[in-house]
């Protein structure tokens, strides 16, 4: 009977851990590099990330303000070797952060890791210091407003502008950013920008997440239930992100409880099924011993 109870407790703990998982890494998740506060998929051919993924909370933003490091370093966790800071020297392009240094200003480790070259892409100065920076500022405001958001950013390797440096770092034609707010009323917004200076407003560059997936050949937030994912990714909805906009129709998820139940994966289902079978076998075994 004691063994029966122990197995039951283990099953409950393991099921709870799966139900509370918030890992929404894009697919494909090849050549993963995991740092303390962000994860990326490295593209060796283009010497930069396919995507960078991280969670940003209000406390991270409110506790920010650490002095900018500016110490760009080779990422030793990239087994094939990352680009070098010298690749960008005299190239005419900025070392553009995908996970911004200003988002990682809440402790020294986060700040230092944001300057790994795996987190950097060649960006036209007017773009990096203009609308890309403006979006980064907005993202921090959204994190404070919603308490926690998930951010995915990366290059789009179309209409590229040649290469720079000895490592032949590809200069992407576009950049994207997708933001998911997984609070009581889930929301998602996506942006695609040409790698050039612009004076147009941020709202001009909002697209459906589905469009980013087509451009970048990636699948975002595939771990969400299909209906919820389709609803969030097929729309362009400014409400909750920009002032003066209201949602054209209600989102699929009506309560946090439904959201949590829907996020249960097929893996969890089979693990529970196996656990139930094990418990049944143990129960039968214990009863047989009692009869003897």
mmCIF file of C-alpha atoms in Angstrom:
data_model
loop_
_atom_site.group_PDB
_atom_site.id
_atom_site.type_symbol
_atom_site.label_atom_id
_atom_site.label_comp_id
_atom_site.label_asym_id
_atom_site.label_seq_id
_atom_site.Cartn_x
_atom_site.Cartn_y
_atom_site.Cartn_z
ATOM 1 C CA UNK A 1 0.000 0.000 0.000
ATOM 2 C CA UNK A 2 2.892 2.367 0.783
ATOM 3 C CA UNK A 3 4.293 1.783 -2.716
ATOM 4 C CA UNK A 4 0.839 2.497 -4.150
ATOM 5 C CA UNK A 5 0.722 5.875 -2.396
ATOM 6 C CA UNK A 6 4.271 6.786 -3.441
ATOM 7 C CA UNK A 7 3.548 6.078 -7.105
ATOM 8 C CA UNK A 8 0.340 8.093 -6.900
ATOM 9 C CA UNK A 9 2.177 11.094 -5.415
ATOM 10 C CA UNK A 10 4.875 10.933 -8.084
ATOM 11 C CA UNK A 11 2.227 10.878 -10.794
ATOM 12 C CA UNK A 12 0.480 13.942 -9.347
ATOM 13 C CA UNK A 13 3.722 15.912 -9.105
ATOM 14 C CA UNK A 14 4.830 15.004 -12.631
ATOM 15 C CA UNK A 15 1.421 15.802 -14.119
ATOM 16 C CA UNK A 16 1.397 19.178 -12.384
ATOM 17 C CA UNK A 17 4.830 20.030 -13.796
ATOM 18 C CA UNK A 18 3.663 19.237 -17.327
ATOM 19 C CA UNK A 19 0.448 21.220 -16.959
ATOM 20 C CA UNK A 20 2.368 24.314 -15.866
ATOM 21 C CA UNK A 21 4.958 24.158 -18.663
ATOM 22 C CA UNK A 22 5.329 27.445 -20.513
ATOM 23 C CA UNK A 23 7.871 26.357 -23.092
ATOM 24 C CA UNK A 24 6.712 27.672 -26.483
ATOM 25 C CA UNK A 25 9.939 27.404 -28.483
ATOM 26 C CA UNK A 26 9.468 27.921 -32.237
ATOM 27 C CA UNK A 27 9.842 24.994 -34.611
ATOM 28 C CA UNK A 28 12.131 23.851 -36.017
ATOM 29 C CA UNK A 29 14.265 24.062 -32.877
ATOM 30 C CA UNK A 30 17.566 23.037 -34.419
ATOM 31 C CA UNK A 31 21.045 23.836 -33.084
ATOM 32 C CA UNK A 32 19.622 25.149 -29.820
ATOM 33 C CA UNK A 33 21.715 27.345 -27.557
ATOM 34 C CA UNK A 34 20.271 27.925 -24.092
ATOM 35 C CA UNK A 35 21.485 30.840 -22.026
ATOM 36 C CA UNK A 36 20.214 31.821 -18.601
ATOM 37 C CA UNK A 37 17.462 34.143 -19.786
ATOM 38 C CA UNK A 38 16.994 33.407 -23.485
ATOM 39 C CA UNK A 39 17.178 30.526 -25.944
ATOM 40 C CA UNK A 40 18.097 30.643 -29.620
ATOM 41 C CA UNK A 41 18.373 28.495 -32.714
ATOM 42 C CA UNK A 42 21.684 29.160 -34.457
ATOM 43 C CA UNK A 43 22.043 29.231 -38.237
ATOM 44 C CA UNK A 44 25.644 28.358 -39.026
ATOM 45 C CA UNK A 45 25.296 29.058 -42.756
ATOM 46 C CA UNK A 46 24.182 32.637 -42.085
ATOM 47 C CA UNK A 47 26.192 33.090 -38.836
ATOM 48 C CA UNK A 48 23.315 34.378 -36.722
ATOM 49 C CA UNK A 49 20.203 33.113 -34.994
ATOM 50 C CA UNK A 50 17.112 31.893 -36.808
ATOM 51 C CA UNK A 51 15.205 33.083 -33.759
ATOM 52 C CA UNK A 52 15.723 34.225 -30.175
ATOM 53 C CA UNK A 53 13.081 33.382 -27.577
ATOM 54 C CA UNK A 54 12.649 34.803 -24.088
ATOM 55 C CA UNK A 55 10.112 35.703 -21.419
ATOM 56 C CA UNK A 56 9.957 39.289 -20.195
ATOM 57 C CA UNK A 57 8.239 40.174 -16.925
ATOM 58 C CA UNK A 58 7.313 43.441 -15.257
ATOM 59 C CA UNK A 59 9.846 42.822 -12.470
ATOM 60 C CA UNK A 60 12.642 42.321 -15.019
ATOM 61 C CA UNK A 61 11.811 45.691 -16.575
ATOM 62 C CA UNK A 62 11.259 47.526 -13.284
ATOM 63 C CA UNK A 63 14.537 46.163 -11.885
ATOM 64 C CA UNK A 64 16.422 47.085 -15.049
ATOM 65 C CA UNK A 65 18.630 50.044 -15.648
ATOM 66 C CA UNK A 66 21.992 48.296 -15.351
ATOM 67 C CA UNK A 67 24.773 50.005 -17.239
ATOM 68 C CA UNK A 68 25.034 48.770 -20.819
ATOM 69 C CA UNK A 69 27.921 46.322 -21.209
ATOM 70 C CA UNK A 70 28.935 46.937 -24.855
ATOM 71 C CA UNK A 71 31.309 43.967 -24.546
ATOM 72 C CA UNK A 72 30.419 41.851 -27.559
ATOM 73 C CA UNK A 73 31.768 38.301 -27.246
ATOM 74 C CA UNK A 74 31.921 35.099 -29.266
ATOM 75 C CA UNK A 75 29.299 32.633 -28.025
ATOM 76 C CA UNK A 76 31.240 29.559 -26.918
ATOM 77 C CA UNK A 77 28.035 27.528 -26.619
ATOM 78 C CA UNK A 78 27.649 27.592 -30.411
ATOM 79 C CA UNK A 79 29.452 24.354 -31.256
ATOM 80 C CA UNK A 80 30.164 25.413 -34.845
ATOM 81 C CA UNK A 81 31.473 28.796 -33.709
ATOM 82 C CA UNK A 82 29.523 32.041 -33.735
ATOM 83 C CA UNK A 83 30.289 35.177 -35.702
ATOM 84 C CA UNK A 84 32.915 37.546 -34.284
ATOM 85 C CA UNK A 85 32.557 41.219 -33.444
ATOM 86 C CA UNK A 86 35.277 41.961 -36.026
ATOM 87 C CA UNK A 87 32.931 40.691 -38.764
ATOM 88 C CA UNK A 88 30.916 43.863 -38.268
ATOM 89 C CA UNK A 89 33.825 46.307 -38.136
ATOM 90 C CA UNK A 90 33.686 48.939 -40.881
ATOM 91 C CA UNK A 91 30.797 47.080 -42.502
ATOM 92 C CA UNK A 92 28.317 49.941 -42.326
ATOM 93 C CA UNK A 93 25.923 47.790 -40.267
ATOM 94 C CA UNK A 94 25.146 47.843 -36.540
ATOM 95 C CA UNK A 95 25.522 44.873 -34.249
ATOM 96 C CA UNK A 96 21.773 44.646 -33.769
ATOM 97 C CA UNK A 97 20.406 42.820 -30.721
ATOM 98 C CA UNK A 98 17.579 40.320 -31.172
ATOM 99 C CA UNK A 99 17.090 40.051 -27.410
ATOM 100 C CA UNK A 100 17.708 43.693 -26.421
ATOM 101 C CA UNK A 101 20.340 44.603 -23.853
ATOM 102 C CA UNK A 102 17.803 46.976 -22.264
ATOM 103 C CA UNK A 103 15.480 44.002 -21.596
ATOM 104 C CA UNK A 104 18.328 42.239 -19.791
ATOM 105 C CA UNK A 105 19.395 45.073 -17.501
ATOM 106 C CA UNK A 106 18.040 43.475 -14.320
ATOM 107 C CA UNK A 107 21.261 41.641 -13.420
ATOM 108 C CA UNK A 108 24.894 41.414 -14.636
ATOM 109 C CA UNK A 109 24.588 37.878 -16.046
ATOM 110 C CA UNK A 110 21.588 38.775 -18.183
ATOM 111 C CA UNK A 111 23.289 41.915 -19.470
ATOM 112 C CA UNK A 112 26.545 40.117 -20.341
ATOM 113 C CA UNK A 113 24.764 37.265 -22.119
ATOM 114 C CA UNK A 114 22.806 39.696 -24.285
ATOM 115 C CA UNK A 115 26.121 40.676 -25.910
ATOM 116 C CA UNK A 116 26.960 37.194 -27.186
ATOM 117 C CA UNK A 117 27.385 37.401 -30.957
ATOM 118 C CA UNK A 118 24.786 34.643 -31.414
ATOM 119 C CA UNK A 119 22.209 37.238 -30.302
ATOM 120 C CA UNK A 120 23.371 39.741 -32.917
ATOM 121 C CA UNK A 121 22.352 40.356 -36.540
ATOM 122 C CA UNK A 122 23.555 42.975 -39.053
ATOM 123 C CA UNK A 123 21.092 45.862 -38.983
ATOM 124 C CA UNK A 124 21.116 49.086 -40.926
ATOM 125 C CA UNK A 125 21.905 51.868 -38.404
ATOM 126 C CA UNK A 126 18.778 53.884 -39.201
ATOM 127 C CA UNK A 127 16.665 50.783 -38.602
ATOM 128 C CA UNK A 128 18.418 49.552 -35.447
ATOM 129 C CA UNK A 129 18.415 52.969 -33.803
ATOM 130 C CA UNK A 130 15.002 53.903 -35.148
ATOM 131 C CA UNK A 131 11.872 51.805 -35.426
ATOM 132 C CA UNK A 132 13.497 48.608 -34.053
ATOM 133 C CA UNK A 133 14.476 50.512 -30.897
ATOM 134 C CA UNK A 134 10.990 52.038 -30.736
ATOM 135 C CA UNK A 135 9.429 48.565 -30.778
ATOM 136 C CA UNK A 136 11.837 47.381 -28.067
ATOM 137 C CA UNK A 137 10.690 50.267 -25.867
ATOM 138 C CA UNK A 138 7.042 49.366 -26.499
ATOM 139 C CA UNK A 139 7.703 45.721 -25.620
ATOM 140 C CA UNK A 140 9.033 46.741 -22.207
ATOM 141 C CA UNK A 141 5.935 48.860 -21.616
ATOM 142 C CA UNK A 142 3.724 45.916 -22.589
ATOM 143 C CA UNK A 143 5.616 43.679 -20.139
ATOM 144 C CA UNK A 144 4.942 46.163 -17.338
ATOM 145 C CA UNK A 145 1.305 46.409 -18.357
ATOM 146 C CA UNK A 146 0.613 42.674 -18.682
ATOM 147 C CA UNK A 147 3.151 41.425 -16.075
ATOM 148 C CA UNK A 148 4.562 38.731 -18.383
ATOM 149 C CA UNK A 149 4.935 38.375 -22.144
ATOM 150 C CA UNK A 150 6.813 35.998 -24.432
ATOM 151 C CA UNK A 151 8.949 37.445 -27.211
ATOM 152 C CA UNK A 152 10.397 35.816 -30.327
ATOM 153 C CA UNK A 153 12.585 37.840 -32.669
ATOM 154 C CA UNK A 154 14.800 37.090 -35.619
ATOM 155 C CA UNK A 155 15.822 37.770 -39.213
ATOM 156 C CA UNK A 156 13.955 36.952 -42.395
ATOM 157 C CA UNK A 157 16.419 35.681 -44.975
ATOM 158 C CA UNK A 158 14.732 37.154 -48.051
ATOM 159 C CA UNK A 159 15.871 40.061 -50.251
ATOM 160 C CA UNK A 160 19.214 39.769 -48.454
ATOM 161 C CA UNK A 161 21.943 42.390 -48.800
ATOM 162 C CA UNK A 162 25.101 40.333 -49.210
ATOM 163 C CA UNK A 163 27.505 39.292 -46.476
ATOM 164 C CA UNK A 164 29.986 40.997 -44.158
ATOM 165 C CA UNK A 165 33.232 39.979 -42.476
ATOM 166 C CA UNK A 166 35.538 36.988 -42.716
ATOM 167 C CA UNK A 167 32.746 34.705 -41.509
ATOM 168 C CA UNK A 168 30.429 35.896 -44.297
ATOM 169 C CA UNK A 169 27.628 36.974 -41.993
ATOM 170 C CA UNK A 170 24.486 37.320 -44.100
ATOM 171 C CA UNK A 171 22.727 40.701 -43.983
ATOM 172 C CA UNK A 172 18.979 39.897 -43.765
ATOM 173 C CA UNK A 173 16.458 41.787 -45.846
ATOM 174 C CA UNK A 174 13.876 41.844 -43.049
ATOM 175 C CA UNK A 175 13.396 41.334 -39.318
ATOM 176 C CA UNK A 176 10.385 40.105 -37.362
ATOM 177 C CA UNK A 177 9.167 40.147 -33.793
ATOM 178 C CA UNK A 178 6.237 38.167 -32.357
ATOM 179 C CA UNK A 179 4.842 38.936 -28.887
ATOM 180 C CA UNK A 180 2.463 36.654 -26.989
ATOM 181 C CA UNK A 181 0.549 37.839 -23.942
ATOM 182 C CA UNK A 182 -0.644 34.690 -22.145
ATOM 183 C CA UNK A 183 -2.701 36.424 -19.467
ATOM 184 C CA UNK A 184 -6.445 35.973 -18.799
ATOM 185 C CA UNK A 185 -7.251 37.369 -22.259
ATOM 186 C CA UNK A 186 -4.493 35.943 -24.496
ATOM 187 C CA UNK A 187 -3.269 38.227 -27.261
ATOM 188 C CA UNK A 188 -0.647 38.022 -29.965
ATOM 189 C CA UNK A 189 0.898 40.619 -32.237
ATOM 190 C CA UNK A 190 3.573 40.316 -34.912
ATOM 191 C CA UNK A 191 5.741 42.750 -36.862
ATOM 192 C CA UNK A 192 7.847 42.486 -40.019
ATOM 193 C CA UNK A 193 10.213 45.314 -40.996
ATOM 194 C CA UNK A 194 12.544 45.833 -43.940
ATOM 195 C CA UNK A 195 16.129 46.249 -42.792
ATOM 196 C CA UNK A 196 16.169 49.975 -43.531
ATOM 197 C CA UNK A 197 15.345 53.328 -41.991
ATOM 198 C CA UNK A 198 11.695 54.339 -41.942
ATOM 199 C CA UNK A 199 9.582 57.159 -40.561
ATOM 200 C CA UNK A 200 6.340 55.189 -40.738
ATOM 201 C CA UNK A 201 4.509 54.236 -37.513
ATOM 202 C CA UNK A 202 4.813 50.827 -35.873
ATOM 203 C CA UNK A 203 1.221 49.959 -36.743
ATOM 204 C CA UNK A 204 2.110 50.006 -40.452
ATOM 205 C CA UNK A 205 4.293 46.932 -39.914
ATOM 206 C CA UNK A 206 1.854 44.759 -37.968
ATOM 207 C CA UNK A 207 1.004 41.498 -39.737
ATOM 208 C CA UNK A 208 -0.715 38.254 -38.810
ATOM 209 C CA UNK A 209 1.638 35.790 -37.121
ATOM 210 C CA UNK A 210 0.741 33.322 -39.876
ATOM 211 C CA UNK A 211 2.419 35.677 -42.360
ATOM 212 C CA UNK A 212 5.641 35.724 -40.322
ATOM 213 C CA UNK A 213 5.598 31.930 -40.227
ATOM 214 C CA UNK A 214 5.402 31.805 -44.022
ATOM 215 C CA UNK A 215 8.198 34.347 -44.460
ATOM 216 C CA UNK A 216 10.569 32.807 -41.911
ATOM 217 C CA UNK A 217 9.601 29.132 -42.461
ATOM 218 C CA UNK A 218 8.916 28.730 -38.742
ATOM 219 C CA UNK A 219 6.040 27.561 -36.586
ATOM 220 C CA UNK A 220 5.378 29.765 -33.561
ATOM 221 C CA UNK A 221 3.501 28.674 -30.442
ATOM 222 C CA UNK A 222 2.622 25.287 -31.910
ATOM 223 C CA UNK A 223 2.249 23.976 -28.347
ATOM 224 C CA UNK A 224 -1.009 25.911 -27.965
ATOM 225 C CA UNK A 225 -4.302 24.113 -28.672
ATOM 226 C CA UNK A 226 -4.991 24.212 -32.416
ATOM 227 C CA UNK A 227 -8.156 26.326 -32.216
ATOM 228 C CA UNK A 228 -6.510 28.865 -29.929
ATOM 229 C CA UNK A 229 -3.367 29.017 -32.067
ATOM 230 C CA UNK A 230 -5.364 29.510 -35.276
ATOM 231 C CA UNK A 231 -7.461 32.244 -33.664
ATOM 232 C CA UNK A 232 -4.466 34.190 -32.349
ATOM 233 C CA UNK A 233 -2.156 33.764 -35.338
ATOM 234 C CA UNK A 234 -4.594 34.439 -38.171
ATOM 235 C CA UNK A 235 -5.582 37.967 -37.064
ATOM 236 C CA UNK A 236 -4.223 41.469 -37.027
ATOM 237 C CA UNK A 237 -5.616 42.934 -33.806
ATOM 238 C CA UNK A 238 -4.222 46.136 -32.257
ATOM 239 C CA UNK A 239 -6.451 46.063 -29.171
ATOM 240 C CA UNK A 240 -4.575 45.748 -25.905
ATOM 241 C CA UNK A 241 -1.354 46.811 -27.621
ATOM 242 C CA UNK A 242 -2.034 50.274 -28.997
ATOM 243 C CA UNK A 243 -4.393 52.851 -27.540
ATOM 244 C CA UNK A 244 -7.598 53.666 -29.382
ATOM 245 C CA UNK A 245 -8.238 50.182 -30.773
ATOM 246 C CA UNK A 246 -10.865 47.631 -29.729
ATOM 247 C CA UNK A 247 -10.962 43.932 -30.518
ATOM 248 C CA UNK A 248 -13.130 43.109 -33.538
ATOM 249 C CA UNK A 249 -14.336 39.870 -31.946
ATOM 250 C CA UNK A 250 -13.780 37.911 -28.699
ATOM 251 C CA UNK A 251 -10.829 35.552 -28.454
ATOM 252 C CA UNK A 252 -11.344 31.813 -28.081
ATOM 253 C CA UNK A 253 -10.170 31.387 -24.510
ATOM 254 C CA UNK A 254 -12.706 32.471 -21.876
ATOM 255 C CA UNK A 255 -10.976 31.685 -18.612
ATOM 256 C CA UNK A 256 -7.528 30.828 -17.202
ATOM 257 C CA UNK A 257 -8.801 27.362 -16.177
ATOM 258 C CA UNK A 258 -9.808 26.527 -19.736
ATOM 259 C CA UNK A 259 -6.454 27.795 -20.982
ATOM 260 C CA UNK A 260 -4.494 25.581 -18.611
ATOM 261 C CA UNK A 261 -6.580 22.512 -19.469
ATOM 262 C CA UNK A 262 -6.183 23.159 -23.178
ATOM 263 C CA UNK A 263 -2.417 23.418 -22.908
ATOM 264 C CA UNK A 264 -2.201 19.802 -21.712
ATOM 265 C CA UNK A 265 -0.153 17.969 -24.296
ATOM 266 C CA UNK A 266 -0.604 14.535 -25.847
ATOM 267 C CA UNK A 267 2.508 13.486 -23.973
ATOM 268 C CA UNK A 268 0.830 14.264 -20.681
ATOM 269 C CA UNK A 269 -2.216 12.212 -21.687
ATOM 270 C CA UNK A 270 -0.149 9.108 -22.395
ATOM 271 C CA UNK A 271 1.901 9.519 -19.231
ATOM 272 C CA UNK A 272 -1.289 9.697 -17.175
ATOM 273 C CA UNK A 273 -2.661 6.640 -18.960
ATOM 274 C CA UNK A 274 0.512 4.667 -18.207
ATOM 275 C CA UNK A 275 0.431 5.825 -14.594
ATOM 276 C CA UNK A 276 -3.175 4.660 -14.211
ATOM 277 C CA UNK A 277 -2.290 1.240 -15.630
ATOM 278 C CA UNK A 278 0.654 0.937 -13.223
ATOM 279 C CA UNK A 279 -1.583 1.884 -10.308
ATOM 280 C CA UNK A 280 -4.187 -0.673 -11.355
ATOM 281 C CA UNK A 281 -1.564 -3.421 -11.531
ATOM 282 C CA UNK A 282 -0.231 -2.466 -8.099
ATOM 283 C CA UNK A 283 -3.737 -2.447 -6.655
ATOM 284 C CA UNK A 284 -4.481 -5.939 -7.992
ATOM 285 C CA UNK A 285 -1.113 -7.193 -6.683
ATOM 286 C CA UNK A 286 -1.754 -5.811 -3.182
ATOM 287 C CA UNK A 287 -5.220 -7.428 -3.047
ATOM 288 C CA UNK A 288 -3.831 -10.804 -4.068
ATOM 289 C CA UNK A 289 -1.244 -10.648 -1.288
ATOM 290 C CA UNK A 290 -3.960 -9.864 1.252
ATOM 291 C CA UNK A 291 -5.999 -12.888 0.153
ATOM 292 C CA UNK A 292 -2.987 -15.156 0.599
#
